[in-house]
Amino acid sequence: MLNTGLVEKLETLSSLSNSWRTGTIEITDIEPGDCVLSTSELTLNYALAPVSKRYRSGNLAQYNTGTGWMVPSGISIHCGYETSSRSLRLILPLQTLRDVQPEGQSIPDLPLCCLEDPTILQLILNLYDCSQEDDAYSALYRDTMTLALASHLYRAYARIEDTTTQHRDPRLSRVIEYIEDNLDKQMTLDELANVATMSRYHFAKMFKDFTALPPHRFLAERRIEKAKSLLMTSRDSTAEIAYQVGYNSQSNFTQTFRRLTGITPAKYRGVKV
């Protein structure tokens, strides 16, 4: 959660637009009416005042000052602003994202999600402050802080694959395939260990080494990824989709979806249409 000081700081920001090698920061005023946000680069967006938006699905959403969104490149969000709005936007170009990747590693995907991370907002506010100065030290600071921010985003929000472990044990690959084929079914640790023909303890340890996640967390993330795809491509209700990805309770599904994505399934469907 954002503290009161950060929210109060947002409310005092004045208009600004500045671009440098590793990023762009800008404050925009938006009048009521229809709007399309199409991103060609990773964008972090924060509301500087309370705002109401209506999405094409008909969903009406109200956001407070400090509400933040991470929007990956290639996303188009159609909405109508019910009220006027101001937003603080930081854009990170592809080269900046490449600069923070280990040699030989491709750029991992980042999710469309709400941001309730005070570290991110504090870095952006620092960039806002130094963007009002035009000297060599400020320019170096902007580049350094933008790269630090990109690194933080990947550390906190991306699941980076460990390429050194991808082919260590075919039994674990078999478990991954089993999970993908049975996302609509209940699975226990014993069941997955049996698929791997390992003891529970040995399986749990090797699985985490293999995927960087414990089995229950990996299963939850794969279910939510499938749910996101169904929300985008089908007209099934949220309750039906919950059942299709292995949840007997819509409330449990909604709780897990929000914990992993930052928003509810209904809001995700509204934003993505």
Coordinates of C-alpha atoms in Angstrom, one line a residue:
M1 CA 0.0 0.0 0.0
L2 CA 1.2 3.6 -0.7
N3 CA 1.7 5.8 2.3
T4 CA 0.0 9.1 2.7
G5 CA 3.2 11.1 1.9
L6 CA 3.6 9.5 -1.5
V7 CA -0.1 10.2 -2.4
E8 CA 0.2 13.8 -1.2
K9 CA 3.3 14.3 -3.3
L10 CA 1.4 13.0 -6.4
E11 CA -1.3 15.6 -5.9
T12 CA 1.2 18.5 -6.1
L13 CA 3.0 17.5 -9.3
S14 CA 3.0 20.1 -12.1
S15 CA 3.0 19.5 -15.9
L16 CA 6.2 18.0 -17.3
S17 CA 7.5 16.2 -20.3
N18 CA 11.1 15.0 -20.6
S19 CA 12.8 12.2 -22.6
W20 CA 16.3 10.8 -22.3
R21 CA 18.2 7.8 -23.6
T22 CA 16.6 5.3 -21.2
G23 CA 13.1 6.6 -20.7
T24 CA 10.4 9.3 -21.0
I25 CA 8.4 10.9 -18.2
E26 CA 5.3 13.0 -18.7
I27 CA 2.2 14.3 -17.0
T28 CA -0.9 14.5 -19.1
D29 CA -4.3 16.1 -18.5
I30 CA -7.3 14.0 -19.9
E31 CA -10.7 15.5 -20.5
P32 CA -13.9 13.4 -20.1
G33 CA -14.7 11.2 -23.1
D34 CA -13.5 8.2 -25.0
C35 CA -9.9 7.2 -24.9
V36 CA -7.6 4.5 -26.4
L37 CA -4.3 3.8 -24.8
S38 CA -2.1 1.9 -27.2
T39 CA 1.3 1.0 -25.9
S40 CA 4.3 0.3 -28.2
E41 CA 6.7 0.3 -25.1
L42 CA 6.4 -0.7 -21.5
T43 CA 4.4 2.0 -19.7
L44 CA 3.9 2.7 -16.0
N45 CA 0.9 5.0 -15.3
Y46 CA -0.3 6.6 -12.1
A47 CA -3.5 8.5 -11.4
L48 CA -2.7 12.0 -10.0
A49 CA -6.4 12.6 -9.0
P50 CA -9.5 10.4 -8.4
V51 CA -11.0 9.2 -11.7
S52 CA -13.9 7.1 -13.0
K53 CA -13.5 5.1 -16.2
R54 CA -16.0 3.0 -18.1
Y55 CA -14.6 0.2 -20.2
R56 CA -16.0 -1.1 -23.5
S57 CA -17.4 -4.1 -21.5
G58 CA -19.6 -1.7 -19.6
N59 CA -17.7 -2.1 -16.4
L60 CA -17.4 1.2 -14.4
A61 CA -14.2 1.5 -12.4
Q62 CA -13.2 4.2 -9.9
Y63 CA -9.5 4.8 -9.1
N64 CA -8.0 6.8 -6.3
T65 CA -4.9 9.1 -6.5
G66 CA -1.9 6.8 -6.5
T67 CA -3.5 3.9 -8.4
G68 CA -0.8 2.6 -10.7
W69 CA -0.8 0.3 -13.7
M70 CA 2.0 -1.5 -15.5
V71 CA 1.0 -1.9 -19.2
P72 CA 3.3 -4.0 -21.4
S73 CA 3.9 -3.1 -25.0
G74 CA 1.4 -4.1 -27.6
I75 CA -1.7 -3.5 -25.3
S76 CA -4.7 -1.4 -26.4
I77 CA -7.1 -0.3 -23.6
H78 CA -10.4 1.3 -24.7
C79 CA -12.3 3.3 -22.1
G80 CA -14.4 6.3 -21.5
Y81 CA -13.4 8.9 -18.8
E82 CA -16.4 9.8 -16.8
T83 CA -14.4 12.6 -15.1
S84 CA -11.3 14.7 -16.0
S85 CA -8.0 13.1 -15.0
R86 CA -4.3 13.7 -14.6
S87 CA -1.7 11.0 -14.9
L88 CA 2.0 10.5 -14.4
R89 CA 3.5 8.2 -17.1
L90 CA 6.9 6.7 -17.3
I91 CA 7.8 4.9 -20.6
L92 CA 10.7 2.4 -20.8
P93 CA 12.0 1.7 -24.3
L94 CA 12.9 -1.8 -25.5
Q95 CA 16.6 -1.0 -25.3
T96 CA 16.4 -0.2 -21.6
L97 CA 14.7 -3.5 -21.0
R98 CA 17.4 -5.3 -23.0
D99 CA 20.2 -3.4 -21.1
V100 CA 19.2 -5.1 -17.7
Q101 CA 19.0 -8.7 -19.1
P102 CA 21.9 -11.1 -18.4
E103 CA 23.9 -11.9 -21.5
G104 CA 22.1 -14.4 -23.8
Q105 CA 18.8 -14.2 -22.0
S106 CA 15.7 -13.0 -23.8
I107 CA 13.4 -10.4 -22.4
P108 CA 10.8 -12.0 -20.0
D109 CA 7.2 -11.1 -20.2
L110 CA 5.8 -8.6 -17.7
P111 CA 2.1 -8.7 -16.8
L112 CA -0.6 -6.1 -17.2
C113 CA -1.3 -5.4 -13.5
C114 CA -2.0 -2.9 -10.8
L115 CA 1.0 -1.5 -9.0
E116 CA 0.9 -1.1 -5.2
D117 CA 4.7 -1.1 -4.9
P118 CA 6.0 2.0 -3.1
T119 CA 9.5 1.3 -4.4
I120 CA 8.4 1.8 -8.0
L121 CA 6.6 5.0 -7.2
Q122 CA 9.4 6.5 -5.2
L123 CA 11.9 5.8 -8.1
I124 CA 9.5 7.5 -10.5
L125 CA 9.1 10.5 -8.2
N126 CA 12.9 10.7 -8.0
L127 CA 13.0 10.7 -11.8
Y128 CA 10.3 13.4 -11.9
D129 CA 12.4 15.6 -9.6
C130 CA 15.6 15.2 -11.5
S131 CA 13.9 15.7 -14.9
Q132 CA 13.4 19.3 -13.9
E133 CA 17.2 19.8 -14.0
D134 CA 19.3 19.9 -17.1
D135 CA 22.9 19.1 -16.0
A136 CA 25.3 16.2 -16.4
Y137 CA 24.7 14.8 -12.9
S138 CA 20.9 14.8 -13.4
A139 CA 21.3 13.1 -16.8
L140 CA 23.5 10.4 -15.3
Y141 CA 21.0 9.9 -12.4
R142 CA 18.1 9.5 -14.8
D143 CA 19.9 6.8 -16.7
T144 CA 21.0 5.0 -13.6
M145 CA 17.6 5.2 -11.9
T146 CA 15.7 4.1 -15.0
L147 CA 17.9 1.0 -15.3
A148 CA 17.4 0.3 -11.6
L149 CA 13.7 0.5 -12.0
A150 CA 13.7 -1.9 -15.0
S151 CA 15.7 -4.3 -12.9
H152 CA 13.3 -4.0 -10.1
L153 CA 10.3 -4.7 -12.4
Y154 CA 11.9 -7.9 -13.6
R155 CA 13.0 -9.1 -10.2
A156 CA 9.5 -8.4 -8.7
Y157 CA 7.1 -9.2 -11.5
A158 CA 8.7 -11.5 -14.1
R159 CA 9.3 -15.2 -13.8
I160 CA 12.8 -15.5 -15.2
E161 CA 13.6 -18.9 -16.4
D162 CA 16.8 -20.6 -15.3
T163 CA 18.2 -21.8 -18.6
T164 CA 20.8 -24.0 -16.9
T165 CA 18.1 -26.2 -15.4
Q166 CA 15.8 -26.6 -18.3
H167 CA 17.0 -30.1 -19.3
R168 CA 18.3 -31.5 -16.1
D169 CA 15.7 -34.1 -15.5
P170 CA 13.0 -35.3 -17.9
R171 CA 10.8 -36.5 -15.0
L172 CA 10.2 -32.9 -14.1
S173 CA 9.3 -32.0 -17.7
R174 CA 6.8 -34.8 -17.5
V175 CA 5.2 -33.2 -14.4
I176 CA 5.0 -29.9 -16.2
E177 CA 3.2 -31.5 -19.1
Y178 CA 0.9 -33.3 -16.7
I179 CA 0.0 -30.1 -14.9
E180 CA -0.8 -28.3 -18.2
D181 CA -3.0 -31.2 -19.3
N182 CA -5.0 -31.3 -16.1
L183 CA -5.5 -27.7 -15.0
D184 CA -9.2 -28.3 -14.5
K185 CA -8.6 -31.1 -12.0
Q186 CA -7.5 -31.2 -8.3
M187 CA -3.9 -32.1 -7.8
T188 CA -2.0 -33.1 -4.7
L189 CA 1.7 -33.1 -4.0
D190 CA 1.6 -36.9 -3.6
E191 CA 0.0 -37.1 -7.1
L192 CA 2.6 -34.9 -8.7
A193 CA 5.5 -36.8 -6.9
N194 CA 4.1 -40.1 -8.2
V195 CA 4.1 -38.7 -11.8
A196 CA 7.7 -37.8 -11.3
T197 CA 8.4 -41.2 -9.6
M198 CA 10.1 -39.4 -6.7
S199 CA 9.5 -39.0 -3.0
R200 CA 7.5 -36.0 -1.9
Y201 CA 10.5 -34.2 -0.4
H202 CA 12.8 -34.9 -3.3
F203 CA 10.2 -33.9 -5.8
A204 CA 9.3 -30.6 -4.0
K205 CA 13.0 -29.6 -3.8
M206 CA 13.9 -30.5 -7.4
F207 CA 10.7 -28.9 -8.7
K208 CA 11.5 -25.6 -7.1
D209 CA 15.1 -25.8 -8.4
F210 CA 13.6 -26.5 -11.9
T211 CA 10.9 -23.8 -12.0
A212 CA 12.0 -21.3 -9.3
L213 CA 8.6 -21.9 -7.7
P214 CA 7.1 -24.4 -5.3
P215 CA 4.6 -26.8 -6.9
H216 CA 1.5 -25.2 -5.4
R217 CA 2.5 -21.7 -6.6
F218 CA 3.5 -23.0 -10.1
L219 CA 0.1 -24.7 -10.4
A220 CA -1.7 -21.5 -9.3
E221 CA 0.1 -19.4 -11.8
R222 CA -0.6 -21.8 -14.7
R223 CA -4.3 -21.9 -13.8
I224 CA -4.5 -18.1 -13.7
E225 CA -2.6 -17.8 -17.0
K226 CA -5.2 -20.2 -18.6
A227 CA -8.0 -18.2 -16.9
K228 CA -6.6 -15.0 -18.4
S229 CA -6.7 -16.5 -21.9
L230 CA -10.3 -17.7 -21.4
L231 CA -11.4 -14.3 -20.1
M232 CA -10.0 -12.7 -23.3
T233 CA -11.2 -15.3 -25.8
S234 CA -14.5 -16.8 -24.5
R235 CA -17.9 -15.5 -23.3
D236 CA -18.0 -18.0 -20.4
S237 CA -18.9 -16.5 -17.1
T238 CA -16.3 -16.0 -14.4
A239 CA -17.8 -18.9 -12.4
E240 CA -17.6 -21.2 -15.5
I241 CA -14.0 -20.2 -16.1
A242 CA -13.2 -20.8 -12.4
Y243 CA -14.4 -24.4 -12.8
Q244 CA -12.4 -24.9 -16.0
V245 CA -9.2 -24.0 -14.3
G246 CA -9.7 -26.2 -11.3
Y247 CA -11.5 -24.0 -8.7
N248 CA -14.7 -25.3 -7.1
S249 CA -15.3 -21.9 -5.5
Q250 CA -15.6 -18.6 -7.5
S251 CA -14.5 -16.7 -4.4
N252 CA -11.3 -18.7 -4.1
F253 CA -10.6 -18.2 -7.8
T254 CA -11.2 -14.4 -7.6
Q255 CA -9.0 -14.2 -4.5
T256 CA -6.1 -16.1 -6.2
F257 CA -6.5 -14.1 -9.5
R258 CA -6.3 -10.8 -7.7
R259 CA -3.3 -11.9 -5.6
L260 CA -1.4 -12.9 -8.7
T261 CA -2.5 -10.1 -11.1
G262 CA -3.5 -7.2 -8.9
I263 CA -7.1 -7.1 -10.3
T264 CA -10.2 -9.2 -10.2
P265 CA -11.2 -11.4 -13.2
A266 CA -14.1 -9.0 -14.0
K267 CA -11.8 -6.0 -14.2
Y268 CA -9.2 -7.9 -16.2
R269 CA -11.8 -8.8 -18.8
G270 CA -13.0 -5.2 -18.9
V271 CA -9.6 -3.8 -19.4
K272 CA -8.6 -6.3 -22.0
V273 CA -11.6 -6.0 -24.3

